[in-house]
Amino acid sequence: MSNTQDSQDILVHTEEGVCTITFNRAAKKNSFTEAMYRQMADALAAAKVDAGVRVVVFQGDIAIFSAGNDIADFLKQASTPDTMGADAPVWRFLQEVSAFPKPLIAAVCGPAVGIGTTLLLHCDLVYAGDNAAFSLPFINLGVCPEAASSLLLPQMLGYHRAAEALLLGEPFMAEAALEVGLINRVVPPSECNAVAQAQARKLARKPLSSLIETKRLMKGGQAKAVGERIVEEGAVFARMLREPAAKEALTAFMEKRHPDFSQC
Ligand code: COA
């Protein structure tokens, strides 16, 4: 058993072949800071080569999975040139998660906003509490999709349902996510993390080489396209973050008011 952590915002704990990454910033709704992306990218890079890790689980708590990227960080990045370059922690995390060779499981309760939802497109199994609310609010923030969601979501949901999710940016609940195949099962929130852990334990008892080859074959020839789309989206996202629409949206969130896009 091991338990390593750089800060308390991300907890990394490995037991019986299952590495669990817990989002632990409830006061800010588990929104992800640069430091948290860095920790998660490091944890995945280590788990990838650690023979003692067979499965990785992402989990929040019973009330919140993640409110997505920290908005204050976005505002900082919008006013600081080059902070969202290709080697920014968020892009490194996305490359690690999208290319992760072993099974990834997510347990989702409460809101899963932005990267809280797009992360799930790279998970192999997703269990959700009936209080889970998924949303892709990039449009409402004046930016564009990330994590290759502009590629993967139309493939998974069909173009029109993906367009509804990405162009309107409205939340949808666990039952709707189940219907479109975004998640595996809806469970009571109090059982969600335990269900994910039980499934992880089952996977951890399978032969690792078979897990890895099965996942690789199911992902098919898509890996290169996904990696390229993450880079392409990242460049557009970083540019848009500095434009008036994003500045208005992010400032409005911090000032707890509705954004005014009439000039954007
Ligand atoms: N970044 C930074 N802080 C955030 C945050 C984020 N993404 N999401 C929430 N917070 C902070 C709030 O500012 C608030 O801080 P305060 O107590 O210092 O005022 C605290 O977390 C609680 O948030 P609140 O909005 O009051 O909680 P809620 O339960 O009413 O709503 C959410 C929860 C997740 C639905 C809502 O916070 C939200 O929509 N967050 C923004 C999501 C977003 O746009 N993320 C970017 C995706 S790309």
Short mmCIF file of C-alpha atoms and ligand atoms in Angstrom, two decimals:
data_model
loop_
_atom_site.label_atom_id
_atom_site.label_comp_id
_atom_site.label_asym_id
_atom_site.label_seq_id
_atom_site.Cartn_x
_atom_site.Cartn_y
_atom_site.Cartn_z
CA MET A 1 0.00 0.00 0.00
CA SER A 2 1.26 3.52 -0.73
CA ASN A 3 -0.08 7.01 -0.34
CA THR A 4 1.70 9.93 -1.99
CA GLN A 5 0.56 13.50 -2.30
CA ASP A 6 2.10 16.87 -3.21
CA SER A 7 -0.82 18.81 -1.79
CA GLN A 8 -4.12 17.79 -0.30
CA ASP A 9 -6.09 18.93 -3.39
CA ILE A 10 -5.26 15.68 -5.18
CA LEU A 11 -4.90 12.47 -3.23
CA VAL A 12 -3.20 9.49 -4.83
CA HIS A 13 -3.53 6.15 -3.16
CA THR A 14 -2.57 2.71 -4.46
CA GLU A 15 -3.88 -0.51 -3.00
CA GLU A 16 -4.28 -4.02 -4.44
CA GLY A 17 -3.30 -2.89 -7.95
CA VAL A 18 -5.78 0.01 -7.99
CA CYS A 19 -4.46 3.56 -8.04
CA THR A 20 -7.17 5.97 -6.92
CA ILE A 21 -6.91 9.65 -7.78
CA THR A 22 -9.27 11.61 -5.53
CA PHE A 23 -10.23 15.23 -6.22
CA ASN A 24 -10.17 16.87 -2.81
CA ARG A 25 -10.83 20.58 -3.22
CA ALA A 26 -14.45 20.67 -2.15
CA ALA A 27 -14.39 24.32 -1.06
CA LYS A 28 -13.85 25.25 -4.71
CA LYS A 29 -16.03 22.43 -6.04
CA ASN A 30 -13.00 20.32 -6.98
CA SER A 31 -12.08 22.76 -9.75
CA PHE A 32 -8.65 21.95 -11.14
CA THR A 33 -5.69 24.29 -10.70
CA GLU A 34 -2.45 24.07 -12.67
CA ALA A 35 -0.84 22.36 -9.68
CA MET A 36 -3.60 19.74 -9.64
CA TYR A 37 -3.17 18.98 -13.36
CA ARG A 38 0.56 18.63 -12.75
CA GLN A 39 -0.01 16.22 -9.86
CA MET A 40 -2.49 14.16 -11.86
CA ALA A 41 -0.21 14.04 -14.92
CA ASP A 42 2.67 12.92 -12.70
CA ALA A 43 0.47 10.30 -11.02
CA LEU A 44 -0.62 8.88 -14.39
CA ALA A 45 2.94 8.89 -15.75
CA ALA A 46 4.04 6.93 -12.67
CA ALA A 47 1.04 4.55 -12.76
CA LYS A 48 1.70 3.77 -16.43
CA VAL A 49 5.10 2.24 -15.66
CA ASP A 50 4.37 0.89 -12.18
CA ALA A 51 3.83 -2.87 -12.43
CA GLY A 52 1.94 -2.64 -9.14
CA VAL A 53 -0.78 -0.52 -10.76
CA ARG A 54 -3.27 -2.26 -13.06
CA VAL A 55 -6.20 0.15 -12.96
CA VAL A 56 -6.68 3.84 -12.18
CA VAL A 57 -9.87 5.26 -10.64
CA PHE A 58 -10.85 8.95 -10.65
CA GLN A 59 -13.28 10.02 -7.98
CA GLY A 60 -14.66 13.12 -6.29
CA ASP A 61 -16.99 13.04 -3.34
CA ILE A 62 -20.69 12.35 -3.01
CA ALA A 63 -21.72 15.93 -3.91
CA ILE A 64 -19.19 17.02 -6.54
CA PHE A 65 -17.02 15.37 -9.17
CA SER A 66 -15.36 18.50 -10.57
CA ALA A 67 -16.34 22.05 -11.53
CA GLY A 68 -13.74 21.86 -14.31
CA ASN A 69 -10.82 24.17 -14.74
CA ASP A 70 -10.26 26.73 -12.00
CA ILE A 71 -11.72 29.97 -13.37
CA ALA A 72 -9.26 32.16 -11.50
CA ASP A 73 -6.44 30.19 -13.18
CA PHE A 74 -8.12 30.79 -16.55
CA LEU A 75 -8.17 34.53 -15.88
CA LYS A 76 -4.51 34.47 -14.88
CA GLN A 77 -3.62 32.51 -18.01
CA ALA A 78 -5.65 34.90 -20.17
CA SER A 79 -3.48 37.81 -19.04
CA THR A 80 -0.13 35.98 -18.99
CA PRO A 81 1.34 35.20 -22.40
CA ASP A 82 2.56 31.62 -23.03
CA THR A 83 1.11 30.03 -19.88
CA MET A 84 -1.15 27.85 -22.01
CA GLY A 85 1.63 26.62 -24.31
CA ALA A 86 1.90 23.04 -25.50
CA ASP A 87 3.64 21.92 -22.32
CA ALA A 88 1.07 23.47 -19.95
CA PRO A 89 0.06 21.04 -17.18
CA VAL A 90 -3.50 20.73 -18.48
CA TRP A 91 -2.37 19.56 -21.92
CA ARG A 92 0.19 17.21 -20.37
CA PHE A 93 -2.57 15.73 -18.19
CA LEU A 94 -4.83 15.29 -21.22
CA GLN A 95 -2.09 13.60 -23.23
CA GLU A 96 -1.37 11.24 -20.31
CA VAL A 97 -5.03 10.41 -19.75
CA SER A 98 -5.89 9.96 -23.43
CA ALA A 99 -2.91 7.66 -24.06
CA PHE A 100 -3.09 5.81 -20.75
CA PRO A 101 -2.60 2.12 -21.60
CA LYS A 102 -4.30 0.53 -18.56
CA PRO A 103 -8.02 0.72 -17.70
CA LEU A 104 -9.35 4.01 -16.35
CA ILE A 105 -12.53 4.13 -14.26
CA ALA A 106 -14.48 7.18 -13.06
CA ALA A 107 -16.98 7.51 -10.24
CA VAL A 108 -19.05 10.65 -10.84
CA CYS A 109 -21.41 12.26 -8.33
CA GLY A 110 -22.79 15.78 -8.56
CA PRO A 111 -21.61 18.28 -11.20
CA ALA A 112 -19.01 17.20 -13.74
CA VAL A 113 -18.24 20.41 -15.60
CA GLY A 114 -15.97 20.94 -18.60
CA ILE A 115 -12.94 18.73 -18.19
CA GLY A 116 -14.94 16.95 -15.46
CA THR A 117 -17.02 15.56 -18.33
CA THR A 118 -14.47 15.44 -21.16
CA LEU A 119 -12.15 13.40 -18.94
CA LEU A 120 -14.83 10.69 -18.99
CA LEU A 121 -14.48 10.30 -22.76
CA HIS A 122 -11.07 8.77 -22.03
CA CYS A 123 -12.25 6.49 -19.24
CA ASP A 124 -13.11 2.87 -19.97
CA LEU A 125 -15.81 2.49 -17.31
CA VAL A 126 -17.89 5.30 -15.82
CA TYR A 127 -20.28 4.92 -12.87
CA ALA A 128 -22.48 7.84 -11.91
CA GLY A 129 -24.60 8.78 -8.95
CA ASP A 130 -28.18 9.73 -9.81
CA ASN A 131 -27.20 13.29 -8.79
CA ALA A 132 -24.53 13.52 -11.50
CA ALA A 133 -24.91 16.53 -13.82
CA PHE A 134 -22.67 16.62 -16.87
CA SER A 135 -21.92 19.81 -18.78
CA LEU A 136 -19.67 21.12 -21.50
CA PRO A 137 -20.00 24.89 -21.02
CA PHE A 138 -17.13 25.90 -23.30
CA ILE A 139 -19.48 27.92 -25.51
CA ASN A 140 -20.74 29.86 -22.48
CA LEU A 141 -17.17 30.69 -21.53
CA GLY A 142 -16.26 31.99 -24.98
CA VAL A 143 -13.78 29.17 -25.61
CA CYS A 144 -13.89 25.88 -27.53
CA PRO A 145 -14.03 22.16 -26.66
CA GLU A 146 -10.94 20.39 -25.30
CA ALA A 147 -9.71 16.86 -24.52
CA ALA A 148 -10.54 15.84 -28.11
CA SER A 149 -14.22 16.17 -27.21
CA SER A 150 -14.86 17.83 -30.59
CA LEU A 151 -13.79 14.51 -32.14
CA LEU A 152 -14.96 11.95 -29.58
CA LEU A 153 -18.35 13.35 -28.62
CA PRO A 154 -19.83 13.29 -32.17
CA GLN A 155 -18.49 9.73 -32.52
CA MET A 156 -20.03 8.60 -29.25
CA LEU A 157 -23.32 10.51 -29.26
CA GLY A 158 -23.89 11.14 -32.98
CA TYR A 159 -23.39 14.58 -34.49
CA HIS A 160 -26.69 16.20 -33.52
CA ARG A 161 -26.67 15.21 -29.87
CA ALA A 162 -23.02 16.26 -29.63
CA ALA A 163 -23.87 19.59 -31.27
CA GLU A 164 -26.64 20.13 -28.72
CA ALA A 165 -24.23 19.44 -25.86
CA LEU A 166 -21.38 21.56 -27.24
CA LEU A 167 -23.26 24.43 -28.92
CA LEU A 168 -25.82 25.00 -26.15
CA GLY A 169 -23.61 23.94 -23.25
CA GLU A 170 -26.57 22.93 -21.09
CA PRO A 171 -26.17 20.34 -18.33
CA PHE A 172 -27.67 16.86 -18.67
CA MET A 173 -28.34 14.38 -15.92
CA ALA A 174 -27.15 10.82 -15.30
CA GLU A 175 -30.14 9.12 -16.94
CA ALA A 176 -29.57 11.07 -20.18
CA ALA A 177 -25.86 10.26 -20.05
CA LEU A 178 -26.72 6.59 -19.65
CA GLU A 179 -29.11 6.71 -22.58
CA VAL A 180 -26.44 8.11 -24.93
CA GLY A 181 -23.80 5.67 -23.72
CA LEU A 182 -21.55 8.14 -21.95
CA ILE A 183 -21.68 6.16 -18.71
CA ASN A 184 -22.09 2.51 -17.74
CA ARG A 185 -24.48 2.61 -14.81
CA VAL A 186 -26.46 4.94 -12.55
CA VAL A 187 -26.23 4.15 -8.84
CA PRO A 188 -27.16 5.85 -5.57
CA PRO A 189 -24.52 8.53 -4.87
CA SER A 190 -23.63 6.93 -1.55
CA GLU A 191 -22.62 3.74 -3.41
CA CYS A 192 -20.88 5.26 -6.42
CA ASN A 193 -17.26 5.25 -5.26
CA ALA A 194 -17.68 1.75 -3.81
CA VAL A 195 -19.13 0.42 -7.08
CA ALA A 196 -16.23 1.90 -9.04
CA GLN A 197 -13.73 0.44 -6.56
CA ALA A 198 -15.36 -3.00 -6.77
CA GLN A 199 -15.16 -2.94 -10.57
CA ALA A 200 -11.54 -1.79 -10.34
CA ARG A 201 -10.71 -4.69 -8.03
CA LYS A 202 -12.27 -7.10 -10.54
CA LEU A 203 -10.16 -5.63 -13.36
CA ALA A 204 -7.04 -5.72 -11.18
CA ARG A 205 -7.39 -9.50 -10.92
CA LYS A 206 -7.30 -9.91 -14.73
CA PRO A 207 -4.02 -10.46 -16.58
CA LEU A 208 -2.43 -7.03 -17.10
CA SER A 209 -1.14 -7.85 -20.58
CA SER A 210 -4.67 -8.77 -21.69
CA LEU A 211 -6.12 -5.60 -20.20
CA ILE A 212 -3.57 -3.49 -22.04
CA GLU A 213 -3.91 -5.26 -25.40
CA THR A 214 -7.71 -5.33 -25.22
CA LYS A 215 -7.86 -1.60 -24.51
CA ARG A 216 -5.31 -0.85 -27.25
CA LEU A 217 -7.24 -2.87 -29.81
CA MET A 218 -10.58 -1.32 -28.87
CA LYS A 219 -9.12 2.16 -29.24
CA GLY A 220 -8.05 1.05 -32.72
CA GLY A 221 -6.16 3.48 -34.90
CA GLN A 222 -7.73 6.43 -33.10
CA ALA A 223 -4.85 7.24 -30.73
CA LYS A 224 -2.93 9.45 -33.17
CA ALA A 225 -6.03 11.40 -34.19
CA VAL A 226 -7.00 11.95 -30.55
CA GLY A 227 -3.54 13.22 -29.64
CA GLU A 228 -3.53 15.57 -32.64
CA ARG A 229 -7.01 16.88 -31.82
CA ILE A 230 -5.99 17.65 -28.24
CA VAL A 231 -3.11 19.73 -29.60
CA GLU A 232 -5.30 21.48 -32.20
CA GLU A 233 -8.05 22.27 -29.70
CA GLY A 234 -5.43 23.42 -27.19
CA ALA A 235 -4.03 26.04 -29.57
CA VAL A 236 -7.49 27.42 -30.36
CA PHE A 237 -8.51 27.31 -26.69
CA ALA A 238 -5.40 29.23 -25.59
CA ARG A 239 -6.06 31.91 -28.23
CA MET A 240 -9.76 32.22 -27.40
CA LEU A 241 -9.02 32.52 -23.69
CA ARG A 242 -7.42 35.91 -24.43
CA GLU A 243 -10.33 37.20 -26.52
CA PRO A 244 -13.15 39.47 -25.29
CA ALA A 245 -15.87 36.78 -24.99
CA ALA A 246 -13.84 34.62 -22.62
CA LYS A 247 -12.68 37.59 -20.59
CA GLU A 248 -16.29 38.71 -20.15
CA ALA A 249 -17.52 35.19 -19.26
CA LEU A 250 -14.76 34.48 -16.75
CA THR A 251 -14.96 37.91 -15.12
CA ALA A 252 -18.75 37.54 -14.87
CA PHE A 253 -18.34 34.19 -13.08
CA MET A 254 -15.93 35.67 -10.55
CA GLU A 255 -18.23 38.68 -10.05
CA LYS A 256 -21.24 36.32 -9.67
CA ARG A 257 -23.23 37.96 -12.50
CA HIS A 258 -24.52 36.91 -15.93
CA PRO A 259 -22.12 37.57 -18.82
CA ASP A 260 -23.03 40.15 -21.45
CA PHE A 261 -21.92 38.92 -24.90
CA SER A 262 -23.65 41.73 -26.81
CA GLN A 263 -20.25 43.21 -27.76
CA CYS A 264 -18.50 39.86 -28.43
N1 COA B 1 -13.17 27.69 -10.62
C1 COA B 1 -12.93 28.39 -9.50
N2 COA B 1 -13.80 28.43 -8.46
C2 COA B 1 -14.93 27.75 -8.60
C3 COA B 1 -15.24 27.01 -9.75
C4 COA B 1 -14.29 27.00 -10.80
N3 COA B 1 -14.49 26.29 -11.92
N4 COA B 1 -16.46 26.43 -9.59
C5 COA B 1 -16.89 26.81 -8.38
N5 COA B 1 -15.97 27.59 -7.78
C6 COA B 1 -16.04 28.22 -6.46
C7 COA B 1 -17.05 29.36 -6.44
O1 COA B 1 -16.47 30.57 -6.91
C8 COA B 1 -17.39 29.42 -4.96
O2 COA B 1 -16.33 30.04 -4.31
P1 COA B 1 -16.63 31.05 -3.06
O3 COA B 1 -17.29 30.17 -2.02
O4 COA B 1 -15.28 31.54 -2.67
O5 COA B 1 -17.57 32.10 -3.59
C9 COA B 1 -17.35 27.94 -4.55
O6 COA B 1 -16.54 27.27 -5.53
C10 COA B 1 -18.71 27.29 -4.56
O7 COA B 1 -19.27 27.42 -5.87
P2 COA B 1 -20.82 27.72 -6.14
O8 COA B 1 -20.98 28.19 -7.54
O9 COA B 1 -21.35 28.62 -5.06
O10 COA B 1 -21.44 26.25 -5.93
P3 COA B 1 -22.82 25.68 -6.50
O11 COA B 1 -23.04 24.41 -5.78
O12 COA B 1 -23.89 26.74 -6.47
O13 COA B 1 -22.52 25.35 -8.07
C11 COA B 1 -21.23 24.50 -9.89
C12 COA B 1 -21.57 24.37 -8.41
C13 COA B 1 -20.09 23.55 -10.19
C14 COA B 1 -22.45 24.14 -10.76
C15 COA B 1 -20.82 25.96 -10.18
O14 COA B 1 -19.87 26.34 -9.21
C16 COA B 1 -20.22 26.21 -11.52
O15 COA B 1 -20.94 26.25 -12.51
N6 COA B 1 -18.91 26.42 -11.58
C17 COA B 1 -18.22 26.86 -12.77
C18 COA B 1 -18.01 25.72 -13.71
C19 COA B 1 -17.26 26.15 -14.93
O16 COA B 1 -17.69 26.97 -15.72
N7 COA B 1 -16.07 25.59 -15.07
C20 COA B 1 -15.19 25.78 -16.16
C21 COA B 1 -15.37 24.66 -17.12
S1 COA B 1 -14.33 24.79 -18.54
#
